[in-house]
CSV table of C-alpha atoms in Angstrom, one decimal:
chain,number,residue,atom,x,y,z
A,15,UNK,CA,-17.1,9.1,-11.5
A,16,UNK,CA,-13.8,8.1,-12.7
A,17,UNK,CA,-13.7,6.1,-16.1
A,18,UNK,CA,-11.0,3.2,-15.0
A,19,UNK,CA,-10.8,2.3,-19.2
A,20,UNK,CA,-8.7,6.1,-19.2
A,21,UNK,CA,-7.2,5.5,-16.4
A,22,UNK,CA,-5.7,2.3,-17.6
A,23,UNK,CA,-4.8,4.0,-20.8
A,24,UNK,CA,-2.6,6.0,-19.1
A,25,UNK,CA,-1.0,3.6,-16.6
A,26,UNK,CA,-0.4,0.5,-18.4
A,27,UNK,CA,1.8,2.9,-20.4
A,28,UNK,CA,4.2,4.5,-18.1
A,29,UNK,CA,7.9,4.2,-17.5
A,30,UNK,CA,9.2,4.1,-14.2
A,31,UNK,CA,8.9,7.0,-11.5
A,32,UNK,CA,12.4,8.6,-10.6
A,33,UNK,CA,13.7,7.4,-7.0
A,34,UNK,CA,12.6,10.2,-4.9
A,35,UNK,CA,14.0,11.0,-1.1
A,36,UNK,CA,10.2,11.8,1.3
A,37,UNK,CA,12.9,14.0,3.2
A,38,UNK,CA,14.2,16.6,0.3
A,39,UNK,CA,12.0,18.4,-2.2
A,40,UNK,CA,12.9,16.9,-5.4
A,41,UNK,CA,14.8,20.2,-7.3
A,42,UNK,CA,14.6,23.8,-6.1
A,43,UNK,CA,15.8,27.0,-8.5
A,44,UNK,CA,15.7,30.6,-8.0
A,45,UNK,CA,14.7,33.1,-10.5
A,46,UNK,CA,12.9,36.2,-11.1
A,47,UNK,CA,9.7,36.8,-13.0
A,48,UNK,CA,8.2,40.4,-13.5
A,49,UNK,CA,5.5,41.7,-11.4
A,50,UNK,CA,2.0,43.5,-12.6
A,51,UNK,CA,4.4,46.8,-12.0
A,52,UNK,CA,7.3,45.3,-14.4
A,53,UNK,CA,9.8,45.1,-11.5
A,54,UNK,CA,11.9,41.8,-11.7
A,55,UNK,CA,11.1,39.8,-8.3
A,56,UNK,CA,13.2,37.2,-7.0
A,57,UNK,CA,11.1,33.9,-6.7
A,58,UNK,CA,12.1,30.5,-5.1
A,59,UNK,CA,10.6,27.6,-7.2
A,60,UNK,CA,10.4,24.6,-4.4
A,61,UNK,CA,9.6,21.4,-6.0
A,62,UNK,CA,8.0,19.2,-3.0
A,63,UNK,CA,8.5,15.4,-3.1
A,64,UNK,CA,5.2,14.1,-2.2
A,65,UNK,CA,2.3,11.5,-3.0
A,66,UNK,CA,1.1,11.2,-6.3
A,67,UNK,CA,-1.8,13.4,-7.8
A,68,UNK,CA,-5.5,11.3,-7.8
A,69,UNK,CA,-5.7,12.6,-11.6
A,70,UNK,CA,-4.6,10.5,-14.5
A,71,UNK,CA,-4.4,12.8,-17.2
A,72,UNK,CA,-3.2,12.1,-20.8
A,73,UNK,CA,-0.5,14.1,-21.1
A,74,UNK,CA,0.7,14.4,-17.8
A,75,UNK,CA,5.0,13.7,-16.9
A,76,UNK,CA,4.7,15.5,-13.2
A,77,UNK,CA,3.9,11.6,-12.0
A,78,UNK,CA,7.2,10.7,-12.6
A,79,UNK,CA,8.6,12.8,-9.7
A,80,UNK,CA,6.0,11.3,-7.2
A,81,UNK,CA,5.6,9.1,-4.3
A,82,UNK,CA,3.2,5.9,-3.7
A,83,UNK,CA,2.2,7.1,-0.4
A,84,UNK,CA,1.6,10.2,2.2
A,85,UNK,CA,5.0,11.7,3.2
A,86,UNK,CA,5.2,11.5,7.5
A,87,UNK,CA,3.9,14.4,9.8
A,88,UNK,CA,6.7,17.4,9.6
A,89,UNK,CA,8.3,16.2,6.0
A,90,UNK,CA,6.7,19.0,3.8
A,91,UNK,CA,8.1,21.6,5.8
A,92,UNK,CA,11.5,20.4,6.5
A,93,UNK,CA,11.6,20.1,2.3
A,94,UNK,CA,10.4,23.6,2.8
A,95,UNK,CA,12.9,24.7,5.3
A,96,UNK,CA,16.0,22.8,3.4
A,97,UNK,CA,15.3,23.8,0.0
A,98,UNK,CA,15.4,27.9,1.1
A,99,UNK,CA,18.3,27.4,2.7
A,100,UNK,CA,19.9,26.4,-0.1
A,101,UNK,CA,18.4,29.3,-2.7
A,102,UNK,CA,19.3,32.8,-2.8
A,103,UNK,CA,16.7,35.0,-1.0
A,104,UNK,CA,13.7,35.4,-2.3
A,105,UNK,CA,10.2,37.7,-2.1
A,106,UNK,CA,8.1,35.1,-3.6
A,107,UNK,CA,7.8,30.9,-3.5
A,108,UNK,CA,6.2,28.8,-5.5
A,109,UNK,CA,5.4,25.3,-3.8
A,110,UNK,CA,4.4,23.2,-6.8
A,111,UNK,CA,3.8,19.5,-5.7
A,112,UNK,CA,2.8,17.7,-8.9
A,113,UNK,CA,-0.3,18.1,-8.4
A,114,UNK,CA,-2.7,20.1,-5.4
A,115,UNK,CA,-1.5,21.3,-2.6
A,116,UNK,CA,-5.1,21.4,-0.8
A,117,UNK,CA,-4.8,17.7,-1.9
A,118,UNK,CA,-4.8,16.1,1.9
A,119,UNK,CA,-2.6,13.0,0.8
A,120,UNK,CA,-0.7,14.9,-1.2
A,121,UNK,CA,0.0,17.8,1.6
A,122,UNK,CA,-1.3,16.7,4.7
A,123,UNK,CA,-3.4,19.4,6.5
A,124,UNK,CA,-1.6,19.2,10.1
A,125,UNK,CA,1.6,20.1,8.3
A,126,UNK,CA,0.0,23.6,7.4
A,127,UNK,CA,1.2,25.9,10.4
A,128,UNK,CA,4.5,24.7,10.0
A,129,UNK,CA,4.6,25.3,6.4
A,130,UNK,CA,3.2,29.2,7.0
A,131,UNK,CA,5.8,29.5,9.5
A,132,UNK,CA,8.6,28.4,6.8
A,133,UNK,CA,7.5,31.0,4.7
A,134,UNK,CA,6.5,33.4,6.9
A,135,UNK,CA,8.6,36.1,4.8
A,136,UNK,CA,7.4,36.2,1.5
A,137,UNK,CA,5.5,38.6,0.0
A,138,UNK,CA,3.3,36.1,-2.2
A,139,UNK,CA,2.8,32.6,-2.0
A,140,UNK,CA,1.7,30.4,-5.4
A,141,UNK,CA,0.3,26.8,-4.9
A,142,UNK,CA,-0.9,24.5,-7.7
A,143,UNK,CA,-4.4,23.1,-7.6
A,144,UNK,CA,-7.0,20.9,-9.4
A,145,UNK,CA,-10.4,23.2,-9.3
A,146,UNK,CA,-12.0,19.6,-7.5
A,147,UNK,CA,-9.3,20.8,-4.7
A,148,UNK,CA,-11.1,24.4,-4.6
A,149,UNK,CA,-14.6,23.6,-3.4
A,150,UNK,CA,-16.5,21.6,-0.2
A,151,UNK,CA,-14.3,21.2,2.6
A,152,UNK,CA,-10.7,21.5,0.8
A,153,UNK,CA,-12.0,25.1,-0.3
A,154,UNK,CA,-11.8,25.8,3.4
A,155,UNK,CA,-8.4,24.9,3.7
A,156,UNK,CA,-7.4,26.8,0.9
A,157,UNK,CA,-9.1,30.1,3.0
A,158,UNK,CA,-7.3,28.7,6.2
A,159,UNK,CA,-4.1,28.6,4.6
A,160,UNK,CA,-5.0,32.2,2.9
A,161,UNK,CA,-5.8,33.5,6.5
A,162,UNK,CA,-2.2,32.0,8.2
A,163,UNK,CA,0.2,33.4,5.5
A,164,UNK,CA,0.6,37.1,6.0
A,165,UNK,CA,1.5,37.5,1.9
A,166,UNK,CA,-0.7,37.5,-0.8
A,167,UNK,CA,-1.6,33.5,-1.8
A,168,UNK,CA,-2.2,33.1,-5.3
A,169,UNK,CA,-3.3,30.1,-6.9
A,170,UNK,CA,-2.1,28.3,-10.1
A,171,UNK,CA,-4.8,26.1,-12.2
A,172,UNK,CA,-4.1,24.1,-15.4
A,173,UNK,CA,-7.7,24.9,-17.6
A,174,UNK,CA,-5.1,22.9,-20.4
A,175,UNK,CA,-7.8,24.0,-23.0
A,176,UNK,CA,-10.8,25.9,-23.6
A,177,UNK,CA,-11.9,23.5,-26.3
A,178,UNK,CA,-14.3,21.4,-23.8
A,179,UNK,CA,-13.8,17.8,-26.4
A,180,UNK,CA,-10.4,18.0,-25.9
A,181,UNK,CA,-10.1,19.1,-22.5
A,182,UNK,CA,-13.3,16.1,-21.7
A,183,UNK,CA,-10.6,13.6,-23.8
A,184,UNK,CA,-7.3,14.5,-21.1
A,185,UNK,CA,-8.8,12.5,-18.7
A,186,UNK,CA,-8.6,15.6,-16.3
A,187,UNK,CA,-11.9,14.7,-15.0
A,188,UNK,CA,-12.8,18.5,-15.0
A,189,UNK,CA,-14.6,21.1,-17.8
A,190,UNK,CA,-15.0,24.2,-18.4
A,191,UNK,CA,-17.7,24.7,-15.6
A,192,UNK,CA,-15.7,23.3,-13.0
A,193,UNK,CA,-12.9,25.6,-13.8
A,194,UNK,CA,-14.9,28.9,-13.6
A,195,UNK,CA,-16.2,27.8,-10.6
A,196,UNK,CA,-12.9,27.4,-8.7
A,197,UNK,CA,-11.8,30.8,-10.3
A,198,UNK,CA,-15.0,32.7,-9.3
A,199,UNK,CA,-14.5,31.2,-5.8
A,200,UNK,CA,-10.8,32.6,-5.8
A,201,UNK,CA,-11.6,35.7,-7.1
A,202,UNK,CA,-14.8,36.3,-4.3
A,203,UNK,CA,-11.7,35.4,-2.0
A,204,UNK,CA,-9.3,37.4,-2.6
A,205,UNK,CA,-6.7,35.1,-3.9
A,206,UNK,CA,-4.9,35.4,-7.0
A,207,UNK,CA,-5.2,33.0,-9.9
A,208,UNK,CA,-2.4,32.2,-12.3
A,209,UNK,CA,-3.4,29.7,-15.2
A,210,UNK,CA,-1.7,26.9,-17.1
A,211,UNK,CA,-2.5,26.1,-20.9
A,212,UNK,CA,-1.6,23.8,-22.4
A,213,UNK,CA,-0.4,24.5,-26.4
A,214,UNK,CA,-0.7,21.3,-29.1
A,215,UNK,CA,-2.3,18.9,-26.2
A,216,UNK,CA,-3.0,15.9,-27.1
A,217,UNK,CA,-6.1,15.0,-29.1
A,218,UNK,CA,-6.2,18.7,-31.1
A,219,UNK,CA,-5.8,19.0,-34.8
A,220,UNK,CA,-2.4,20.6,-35.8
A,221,UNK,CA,-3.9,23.3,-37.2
A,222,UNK,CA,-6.1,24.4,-34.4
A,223,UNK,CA,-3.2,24.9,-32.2
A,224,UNK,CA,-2.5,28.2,-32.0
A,225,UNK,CA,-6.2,29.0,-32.6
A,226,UNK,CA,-7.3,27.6,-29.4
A,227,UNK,CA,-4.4,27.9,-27.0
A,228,UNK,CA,-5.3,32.0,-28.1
A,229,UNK,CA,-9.0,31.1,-26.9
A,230,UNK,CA,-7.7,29.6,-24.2
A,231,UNK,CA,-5.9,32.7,-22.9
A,232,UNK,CA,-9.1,34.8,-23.3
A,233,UNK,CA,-11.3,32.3,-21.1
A,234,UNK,CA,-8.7,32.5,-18.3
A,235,UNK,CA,-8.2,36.3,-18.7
A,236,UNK,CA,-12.3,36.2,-18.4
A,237,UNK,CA,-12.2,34.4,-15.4
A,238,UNK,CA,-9.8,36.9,-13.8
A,239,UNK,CA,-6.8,35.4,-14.8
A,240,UNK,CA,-3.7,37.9,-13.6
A,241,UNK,CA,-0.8,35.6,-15.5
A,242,UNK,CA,-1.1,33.3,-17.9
A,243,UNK,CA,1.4,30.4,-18.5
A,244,UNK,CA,1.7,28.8,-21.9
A,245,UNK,CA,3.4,25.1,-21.8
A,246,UNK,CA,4.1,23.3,-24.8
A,247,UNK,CA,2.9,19.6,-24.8
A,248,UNK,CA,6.2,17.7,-24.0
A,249,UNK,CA,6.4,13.5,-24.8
A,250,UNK,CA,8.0,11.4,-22.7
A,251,UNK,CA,5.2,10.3,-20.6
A,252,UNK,CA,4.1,7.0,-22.3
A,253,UNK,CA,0.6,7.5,-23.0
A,254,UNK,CA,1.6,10.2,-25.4
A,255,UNK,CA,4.0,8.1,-27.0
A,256,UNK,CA,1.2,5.7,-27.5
A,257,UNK,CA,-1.4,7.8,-29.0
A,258,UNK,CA,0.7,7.8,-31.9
A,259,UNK,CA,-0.8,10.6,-34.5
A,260,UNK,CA,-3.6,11.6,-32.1
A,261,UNK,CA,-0.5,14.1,-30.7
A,262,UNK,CA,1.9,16.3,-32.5
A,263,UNK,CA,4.8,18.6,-31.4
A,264,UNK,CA,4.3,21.7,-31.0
A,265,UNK,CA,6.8,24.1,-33.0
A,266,UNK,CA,8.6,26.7,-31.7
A,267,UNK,CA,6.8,28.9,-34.4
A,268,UNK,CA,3.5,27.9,-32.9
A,269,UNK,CA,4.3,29.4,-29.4
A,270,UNK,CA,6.0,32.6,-30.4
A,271,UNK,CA,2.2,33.3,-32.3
A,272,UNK,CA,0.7,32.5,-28.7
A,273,UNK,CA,2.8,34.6,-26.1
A,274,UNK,CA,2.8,37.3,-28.9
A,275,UNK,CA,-1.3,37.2,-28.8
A,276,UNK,CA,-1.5,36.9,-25.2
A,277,UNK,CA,1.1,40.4,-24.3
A,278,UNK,CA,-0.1,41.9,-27.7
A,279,UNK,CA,-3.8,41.9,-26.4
A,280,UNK,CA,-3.5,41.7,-22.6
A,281,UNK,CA,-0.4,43.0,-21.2
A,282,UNK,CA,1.9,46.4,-20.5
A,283,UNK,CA,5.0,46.4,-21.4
A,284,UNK,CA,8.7,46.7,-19.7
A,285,UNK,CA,11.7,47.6,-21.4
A,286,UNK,CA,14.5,48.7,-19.3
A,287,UNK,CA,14.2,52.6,-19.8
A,288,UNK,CA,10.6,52.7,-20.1
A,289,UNK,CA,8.1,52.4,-17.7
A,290,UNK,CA,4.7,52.3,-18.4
A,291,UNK,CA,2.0,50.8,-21.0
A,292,UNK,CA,3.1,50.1,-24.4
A,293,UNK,CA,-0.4,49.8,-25.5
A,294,UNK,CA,-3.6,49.5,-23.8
A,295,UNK,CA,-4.8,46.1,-22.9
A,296,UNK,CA,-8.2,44.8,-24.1
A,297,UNK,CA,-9.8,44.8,-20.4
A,298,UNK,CA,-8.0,47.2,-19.2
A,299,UNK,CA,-6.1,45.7,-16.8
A,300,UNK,CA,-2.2,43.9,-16.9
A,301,UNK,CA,-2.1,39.7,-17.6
A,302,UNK,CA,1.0,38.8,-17.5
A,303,UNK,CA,1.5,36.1,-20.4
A,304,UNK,CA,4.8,33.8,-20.2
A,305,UNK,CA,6.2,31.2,-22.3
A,306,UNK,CA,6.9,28.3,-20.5
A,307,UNK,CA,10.8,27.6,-21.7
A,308,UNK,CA,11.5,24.1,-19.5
A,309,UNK,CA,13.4,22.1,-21.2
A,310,UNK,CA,12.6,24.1,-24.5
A,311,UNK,CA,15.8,22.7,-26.4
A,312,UNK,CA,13.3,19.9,-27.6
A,313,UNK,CA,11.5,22.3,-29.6
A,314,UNK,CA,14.5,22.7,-31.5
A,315,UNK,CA,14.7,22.2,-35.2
A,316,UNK,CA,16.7,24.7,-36.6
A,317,UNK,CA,20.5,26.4,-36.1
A,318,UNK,CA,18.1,29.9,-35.5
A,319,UNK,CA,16.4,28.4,-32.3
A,320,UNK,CA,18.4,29.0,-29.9
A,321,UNK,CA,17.9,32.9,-30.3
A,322,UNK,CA,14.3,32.6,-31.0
A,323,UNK,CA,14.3,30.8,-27.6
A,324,UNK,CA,16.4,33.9,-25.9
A,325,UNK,CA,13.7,36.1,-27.5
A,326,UNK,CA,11.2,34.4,-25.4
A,327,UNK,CA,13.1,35.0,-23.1
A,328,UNK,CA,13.3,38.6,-23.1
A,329,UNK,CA,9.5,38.5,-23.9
A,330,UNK,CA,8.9,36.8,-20.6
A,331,UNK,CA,11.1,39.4,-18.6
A,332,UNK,CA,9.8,42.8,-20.7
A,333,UNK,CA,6.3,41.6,-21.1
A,334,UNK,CA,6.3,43.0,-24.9
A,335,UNK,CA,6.2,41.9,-28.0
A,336,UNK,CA,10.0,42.0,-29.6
A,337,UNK,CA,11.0,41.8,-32.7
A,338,UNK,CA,11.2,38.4,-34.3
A,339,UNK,CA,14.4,36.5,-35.2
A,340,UNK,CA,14.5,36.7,-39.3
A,341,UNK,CA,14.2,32.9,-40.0
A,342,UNK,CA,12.6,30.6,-42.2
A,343,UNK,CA,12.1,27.5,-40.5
A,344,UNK,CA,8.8,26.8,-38.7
């Protein structure tokens, strides 16, 4: 049952949602991200314009590129169709919508043929989804939409944390439960899971961090995890604003010791020359690990940050741990 006193929280605090047009998707880029083989794959990032995500969570900006209601029959893939056109070509899309794509007023399910057809030529497909989106009757969908594409679908699922009082406290309204659920359905599927984390979300102590963003990685590596995406808790939303010291920035210093857990103990590394592992992972298998670098300059508080940030960087691409950037700022 949703608990209207959060909810309230977090809407009597917002700013105002950005203008959006129901016929364009809101920003498209293209950019490559390494594969489990370490080859650099070209990748169209589509963001659709589309109705706003049921979910209120705490620390949640994606609202702000929303719409109030269902976009029309036909719009989703037209913002499909126009976006590629623009973008360089591309083996694999991501169609992130704010939200869940298996979300029927978000993505309406008689646009789903048409949005197969529109990327009928990728080799993978990543969606977002909340794990309430992955069971019942949406669960179906998700396998219908599995069975049209002929690429490999893969599925991307913020867990946020692994410490269940914070991740109760984001208003999310799911736990830990819910999550492995939705990644042992995916994984009896077939379908690939990528996982969001969030690292210094709101409500955790400062120095628990890194500690538990770390946890977090091995719970979604446990649950079958193949990449795991590490986002730094950004302001700007309003409800973070107003939690005042119950949220703190993280520091750049905070998620270089993250992505350097996560490849250090899960992943192969990719230089240029060498193929091959650079050590062993822990399970025995690759995890990709990536820093999430949006809009990173905000992390910034020192004249050495820009090259830690390129180090990231080349961490994301090489999948290895580099050597750091002699500084001593935090």
């Amino acid at each position: 049952m949703r608990s209207t006193s959060d909810d309230r929280f977090v809407l009597e605090h917002r700013p105002s949602k950005n203008l959006l047009n129901p016929h364009r998707a809101y920003a498209s880029l293209w950019e490559e991200e390494p594969d489990a083989t370490g080859a650099l794959i070209p990748t169209a990032v589509i963001f659709l314009s589309n109705r706003e995500c049921p979910f209120h969570c705490v620390m949640c900006d994606l609202w702000m590129n929303t719409l109030d209601e269902t976009v029309e029959h036909g719009m989703i893939p037209r913002q499909i169709r126009d976006a590629l056109a623009s973008l360089n070509a591309a083996r694999h899309v991501k169609l992130y919508n704010a939200g869940s794509f298996f979300d029927p007023q978000a993505i309406p399910p008689s646009d789903d043929d048409e949005i197969a057809a529109a990327i009928v030529g990728f080799d993978r497909v990543i969606v977002e989804s909340h794990p309430a989106f992955l069971a019942g009757a949406h669960g179906e969908r998700c396998l219908r939409f599995r069975d049209r594409i002929p690429g490999q679908l893969e599925v991307a699922v913020g867990l946020e944390t692994a410490h269940e009082g914070v991740l109760e406290r984001l208003n999310k309204r799911m736990t830990l439960d819910s999550f492995r659920r939705a990644a042992d359905f995916l994984r009896r599927e077939g379908i690939a899971l990528r996982v969001f984390i969030l690292l210094s979300p709101p409500f955790m102590r400062v120095d628990e961090d890194v500690e538990w963003a770390c946890r977090s990685i091995d719970e979604a590596v446990a649950c079958g995890a193949t990449v795991c995406s590490i986002i730094p808790t950004r302001s700007g939303n309003g409800a973070i604003e107003a939690l005042g010291d119950e949220y703190h920035r993280p520091s750049l210093a905070a998620l270089e010791q993250v992505v350097e857990y996560g490849l250090s103990a899960f992943a192969f590394g990719f230089g240029e020359t060498r193929r091959g592992p650079q050590t062993q992972p822990r399970l025995g298998r690759t995890v990709r690990v990536f820093a999430d670098l949006w809009d990173i300059e905000r992390f910034f508080n020192c004249s050495c940050s820009s090259l830690r940030a390129e180090r990231l960087r080349a961490m994301n691409r090489e999948q290895r741990v580099s050597e750091r950037v002699s500084c001593a700022c935090k």
